[in-house]
Short mmCIF file of C-alpha atoms in Angstrom, two decimals:
data_model
loop_
_atom_site.label_atom_id
_atom_site.label_comp_id
_atom_site.label_asym_id
_atom_site.label_seq_id
_atom_site.Cartn_x
_atom_site.Cartn_y
_atom_site.Cartn_z
CA MET B 1 -7.07 -77.06 206.22
CA SER B 2 -8.07 -75.69 202.98
CA ASN B 3 -10.54 -75.75 200.54
CA ASN B 4 -9.47 -73.05 197.98
CA SER B 5 -11.25 -72.81 194.72
CA ASN B 6 -8.24 -71.15 193.20
CA PHE B 7 -6.39 -74.72 193.23
CA TYR B 8 -7.48 -77.54 191.37
CA PHE B 9 -5.97 -80.31 189.66
CA VAL B 10 -5.92 -81.10 185.82
CA ASN B 11 -6.52 -84.22 183.72
CA GLY B 12 -5.31 -85.60 181.04
CA VAL B 13 -6.49 -83.46 178.29
CA GLY B 14 -5.99 -80.21 180.64
CA GLU B 15 -9.36 -79.84 182.08
CA LYS B 16 -10.16 -79.11 185.69
CA ALA B 17 -10.31 -82.42 186.97
CA LYS B 18 -13.03 -84.42 189.33
CA TYR B 19 -10.08 -85.31 191.97
CA THR B 20 -12.73 -87.72 193.74
CA ASN B 21 -12.29 -89.60 190.92
CA ALA B 22 -8.79 -89.61 190.22
CA VAL B 23 -7.38 -89.58 194.12
CA PHE B 24 -8.38 -92.39 196.33
CA PRO B 25 -8.20 -94.14 199.76
CA ILE B 26 -6.30 -97.36 199.84
CA LEU B 27 -7.39 -100.41 202.06
CA LYS B 28 -6.17 -103.56 202.66
CA LYS B 29 -8.50 -106.44 203.43
CA ARG B 30 -7.33 -108.49 206.59
CA SER B 31 -7.55 -112.05 207.50
CA ASP B 32 -10.48 -111.67 209.40
CA GLY B 33 -12.32 -109.97 206.41
CA LEU B 34 -12.45 -106.68 207.49
CA PHE B 35 -10.76 -103.60 205.69
CA GLU B 36 -8.24 -101.12 207.45
CA GLY B 37 -7.24 -97.69 205.59
CA LEU B 38 -3.65 -97.53 204.69
CA GLY B 39 -3.00 -94.52 202.85
CA THR B 40 -3.95 -92.39 199.49
CA GLY B 41 -2.71 -92.78 196.04
CA PHE B 42 -4.02 -91.35 192.59
CA PHE B 43 -4.53 -92.83 189.01
CA VAL B 44 -2.15 -91.77 186.14
CA ASN B 45 -3.95 -93.25 183.39
CA GLU B 46 -7.41 -94.12 182.53
CA GLY B 47 -6.91 -98.11 182.99
CA GLY B 48 -5.92 -97.99 186.66
CA LEU B 49 -2.28 -97.40 187.09
CA PHE B 50 -1.90 -95.18 190.19
CA PHE B 51 1.27 -93.90 192.29
CA THR B 52 1.38 -94.10 195.99
CA ALA B 53 4.05 -93.63 198.50
CA ALA B 54 6.30 -96.78 198.74
CA HIS B 55 5.71 -96.83 202.79
CA VAL B 56 1.83 -97.36 202.02
CA ILE B 57 2.09 -100.50 200.12
CA ARG B 58 4.66 -101.88 202.35
CA ALA B 59 2.41 -101.40 204.94
CA HIS B 60 0.69 -104.69 204.41
CA ASP B 61 1.33 -108.34 204.49
CA SER B 62 0.93 -109.51 200.74
CA SER B 63 0.95 -113.14 201.78
CA SER B 64 -2.26 -112.71 203.46
CA GLU B 65 -3.90 -109.44 202.73
CA GLU B 66 -5.46 -108.25 199.19
CA LEU B 67 -5.41 -104.37 198.71
CA TYR B 68 -8.29 -102.31 197.09
CA VAL B 69 -8.58 -98.73 195.82
CA VAL B 70 -12.05 -96.91 196.34
CA HIS B 71 -13.11 -95.73 193.06
CA LEU B 72 -15.45 -92.58 193.49
CA CYS B 73 -17.35 -92.99 190.06
CA HIS B 74 -19.43 -90.13 189.11
CA GLU B 75 -20.64 -91.19 186.01
CA GLU B 76 -22.11 -94.14 187.51
CA LYS B 77 -23.17 -92.29 190.41
CA THR B 78 -21.39 -95.58 192.60
CA LEU B 79 -18.40 -96.32 194.94
CA ILE B 80 -16.35 -99.23 193.58
CA LEU B 81 -13.97 -101.24 195.14
CA ARG B 82 -11.25 -102.33 192.89
CA GLN B 83 -8.51 -105.08 193.62
CA VAL B 84 -4.74 -103.75 193.19
CA VAL B 85 -3.72 -106.87 191.00
CA SER B 86 0.33 -105.36 191.01
CA VAL B 87 2.36 -103.34 193.01
CA ILE B 88 6.21 -102.39 192.92
CA SER B 89 7.79 -99.87 195.36
CA HIS B 90 11.20 -97.99 194.20
CA LYS B 91 14.24 -99.05 196.16
CA THR B 92 15.32 -95.55 197.28
CA THR B 93 12.58 -93.10 196.33
CA ASP B 94 9.32 -93.27 198.78
CA PHE B 95 7.58 -93.83 195.33
CA ALA B 96 5.16 -97.12 194.39
CA PHE B 97 3.19 -97.71 191.68
CA GLY B 98 0.26 -100.33 191.27
CA ILE B 99 -2.46 -101.57 188.57
CA ALA B 100 -6.17 -101.67 189.97
CA LYS B 101 -8.57 -104.00 187.83
CA VAL B 102 -10.61 -102.35 185.71
CA PRO B 103 -14.47 -102.86 186.67
CA PHE B 104 -17.39 -103.45 184.29
CA ASN B 105 -20.98 -101.69 184.06
CA SER B 106 -23.39 -104.32 185.37
CA GLU B 107 -26.06 -103.76 182.81
CA THR B 108 -23.97 -102.71 179.54
CA GLY B 109 -20.49 -104.94 180.05
CA GLU B 110 -18.45 -101.83 179.11
CA PRO B 111 -15.54 -100.82 181.22
CA ILE B 112 -15.72 -98.41 183.78
CA PHE B 113 -12.53 -95.91 183.16
CA ASN B 114 -11.37 -93.47 185.72
CA GLN B 115 -10.24 -90.14 185.70
CA LYS B 116 -6.50 -89.66 185.65
CA LEU B 117 -4.21 -86.69 187.04
CA THR B 118 -1.48 -85.06 184.86
CA VAL B 119 1.77 -85.23 186.09
CA THR B 120 5.05 -82.96 185.51
CA GLU B 121 8.81 -83.38 185.96
CA SER B 122 9.09 -79.69 186.59
CA LEU B 123 9.35 -78.93 190.28
CA PRO B 124 8.51 -75.61 191.97
CA SER B 125 11.27 -73.16 193.25
CA LYS B 126 11.54 -72.35 196.75
CA GLY B 127 8.32 -70.28 198.00
CA GLU B 128 6.29 -70.99 195.51
CA SER B 129 2.69 -72.28 196.19
CA VAL B 130 1.60 -75.88 196.56
CA ILE B 131 -1.41 -78.08 197.61
CA ASN B 132 -1.96 -81.71 198.36
CA PHE B 133 -5.54 -83.65 198.58
CA GLY B 134 -5.98 -86.94 200.32
CA PHE B 135 -8.18 -89.07 202.40
CA PRO B 136 -6.62 -89.34 205.59
CA LEU B 137 -9.58 -90.42 207.62
CA SER B 138 -11.20 -92.71 205.56
CA THR B 139 -11.18 -95.70 207.59
CA PRO B 140 -13.91 -98.54 207.74
CA THR B 141 -15.98 -99.29 210.52
CA ARG B 142 -18.12 -102.20 211.62
CA PHE B 143 -20.98 -100.21 213.84
CA ASP B 144 -23.03 -103.29 214.10
CA PRO B 145 -20.68 -106.62 215.13
CA SER B 146 -24.04 -108.76 213.87
CA LEU B 147 -23.69 -107.31 210.18
CA ASP B 148 -21.07 -108.47 207.39
CA SER B 149 -21.02 -104.94 206.06
CA GLN B 150 -19.05 -102.23 206.94
CA CYS B 151 -19.06 -98.21 206.84
CA MET B 152 -16.47 -96.06 205.46
CA LEU B 153 -16.67 -92.28 206.08
CA LEU B 154 -14.80 -90.83 203.00
CA GLU B 155 -13.54 -87.24 204.33
CA PRO B 156 -11.26 -85.46 202.03
CA PHE B 157 -8.74 -83.42 203.11
CA TRP B 158 -6.83 -80.30 201.31
CA SER B 159 -3.92 -78.36 202.66
CA ASP B 160 -1.95 -75.49 200.75
CA GLY B 161 1.30 -73.75 201.55
CA SER B 162 4.83 -73.54 199.97
CA VAL B 163 8.08 -74.81 199.03
CA ASN B 164 10.63 -74.52 202.03
CA GLU B 165 13.82 -76.43 200.97
CA HIS B 166 14.71 -78.69 197.94
CA TYR B 167 17.06 -81.40 199.06
CA LYS B 168 18.61 -83.24 196.10
CA ASP B 169 20.59 -85.57 197.80
CA GLY B 170 18.27 -86.26 200.46
CA ARG B 171 17.53 -84.77 204.04
CA ASP B 172 18.80 -87.57 205.91
CA THR B 173 19.92 -91.32 205.56
CA VAL B 174 16.91 -92.69 207.32
CA ILE B 175 13.68 -90.91 206.92
CA GLN B 176 14.31 -89.07 203.64
CA PRO B 177 17.53 -90.74 201.92
CA GLY B 178 16.45 -89.65 198.42
CA ASN B 179 15.60 -86.70 196.41
CA CYS B 180 12.88 -84.66 198.32
CA ILE B 181 11.04 -81.25 198.82
CA GLU B 182 10.08 -79.97 202.21
CA THR B 183 7.01 -77.69 202.23
CA SER B 184 4.64 -76.04 204.84
CA LEU B 185 1.90 -78.42 203.98
CA GLU B 186 -0.19 -79.80 206.59
CA SER B 187 -0.71 -83.63 206.62
CA LEU B 188 -2.23 -86.55 208.49
CA PRO B 189 -1.82 -90.03 208.73
CA GLY B 190 -3.47 -91.91 205.81
CA ALA B 191 -2.53 -88.73 203.52
CA SER B 192 0.62 -90.40 202.34
CA GLY B 193 0.91 -91.27 198.93
CA GLY B 194 -1.66 -87.93 197.85
CA PRO B 195 -0.62 -85.99 195.20
CA VAL B 196 1.00 -82.56 195.35
CA MET B 197 0.07 -79.90 192.74
CA ASN B 198 1.77 -76.92 191.61
CA GLU B 199 0.04 -73.44 190.45
CA ASP B 200 -0.97 -74.64 187.47
CA GLY B 201 -3.06 -77.81 188.84
CA LEU B 202 -0.14 -80.13 187.31
CA VAL B 203 1.25 -82.99 190.05
CA PHE B 204 4.89 -82.63 190.73
CA GLY B 205 4.97 -85.10 193.41
CA LEU B 206 3.25 -87.29 196.27
CA VAL B 207 2.96 -86.85 200.32
CA SER B 208 5.98 -88.72 201.56
CA SER B 209 5.91 -87.95 205.09
CA GLY B 210 5.17 -85.01 207.52
CA PHE B 211 6.33 -83.67 211.12
CA ASP B 212 4.45 -81.84 213.45
CA GLY B 213 1.67 -81.52 211.45
CA SER B 214 3.53 -78.27 209.89
CA LEU B 215 6.14 -79.89 207.54
CA THR B 216 5.48 -82.48 204.71
CA TYR B 217 7.91 -83.66 202.64
CA VAL B 218 7.38 -84.47 199.03
CA ALA B 219 8.60 -87.19 196.98
CA PRO B 220 8.94 -85.57 193.29
CA ILE B 221 7.59 -87.43 190.19
CA CYS B 222 10.92 -86.70 188.04
CA GLU B 223 12.61 -89.56 189.94
CA VAL B 224 10.64 -92.31 188.57
CA LEU B 225 9.54 -91.42 185.03
CA ASP B 226 12.65 -93.27 183.61
CA LEU B 227 11.71 -96.18 185.06
CA LYS B 228 10.69 -99.17 182.58
CA ILE B 229 7.38 -100.63 183.81
CA MET B 230 5.42 -102.54 180.61
CA ARG B 231 5.77 -104.13 178.01
CA ASP B 232 4.00 -102.66 174.60
CA ASN B 233 1.72 -105.05 173.51
CA ASP B 234 2.21 -104.38 169.46
CA THR B 235 5.99 -103.75 169.56
CA GLY B 236 7.12 -105.79 172.52
CA GLU B 237 9.21 -102.77 173.68
CA ILE B 238 9.59 -102.12 177.22
CA LEU B 239 7.98 -98.84 177.71
CA LYS B 240 8.90 -96.12 180.48
CA PHE B 241 6.70 -94.66 182.78
CA ARG B 242 6.53 -91.37 180.68
CA GLU B 243 5.39 -93.20 177.89
CA VAL B 244 2.34 -94.77 179.54
CA ILE B 245 1.22 -91.23 181.24
CA ASP B 246 0.52 -88.18 180.07
CA SER B 247 3.56 -86.15 181.93
CA ARG B 248 4.21 -82.69 180.81
CA LYS B 249 7.89 -80.93 180.94
#
C-alpha cells in the first residue's frame, strides 16, 4: 500500500483532483434492505457518468437489486448515496459505464455536481510508473440488528507500481481475452473498477483483475472511447464517449 504525495489525479481542467469526490465504492441494495459492497468506480463527467469494471456490474441481480454509488461530497460536507439509473457492459473488454442520479441540495434546490477525472488513450510503456486507487474494504455493516441504519467504513487504498507487459490481443481466452496491461500494482477484492493513472495524473485504464496480490491487470480506456453512448439533445446525433468526457491524447 502506498500514499505517495508524488502521485495525484487531475480533474477536467488539469488541476489536482479531490480523488475521494471522483472515485467511489459501488454498492448493491439486497432484497433484505442491506447494502453490500461490489467494487469501485470513478466519474468521467460532472453529471454522474462513470466507469467501472464489467464484472463489478454483473455481480448483482438487476431484477431485484438496486445499485448505488457513494458520493463523498466535500463542498456539502456530506456523504450521498446516488442510485445508478443505467449501466451498460462492454462485450469483450472488462469495461462498463453507468449513470448515477444527480443529487440536489436540500436547502437551495440546486444540483450537486461531482468532481471528474481526466482520461487518456495514450498507454504507458513497459517499465513506466503507474498507480491505482480504490475502496476495497468498503463493506457496510449492521452492528446492531435492532437498528435500521448501517455503518460503513470507507478505507481508501493506494498502490504504486510499474508496467510489466502489454497484451494487445489478450493474455488468455478466459480471464483476460481483451486488450490488457499487466502491472506490478497491488490490488484487493473490491478495488476492481478503480482508476489507474500515469505519472501525469491521467487515467489510462481501470483495475480488471489481480493475482497473488502482486500482479494487477488493467483494462485500457482507449478500447471504449469510440463507443456511441448517448444522443445529443440539440442535434439528435449519437455521441461517442470521447465527445462527452474530457479525454486527452
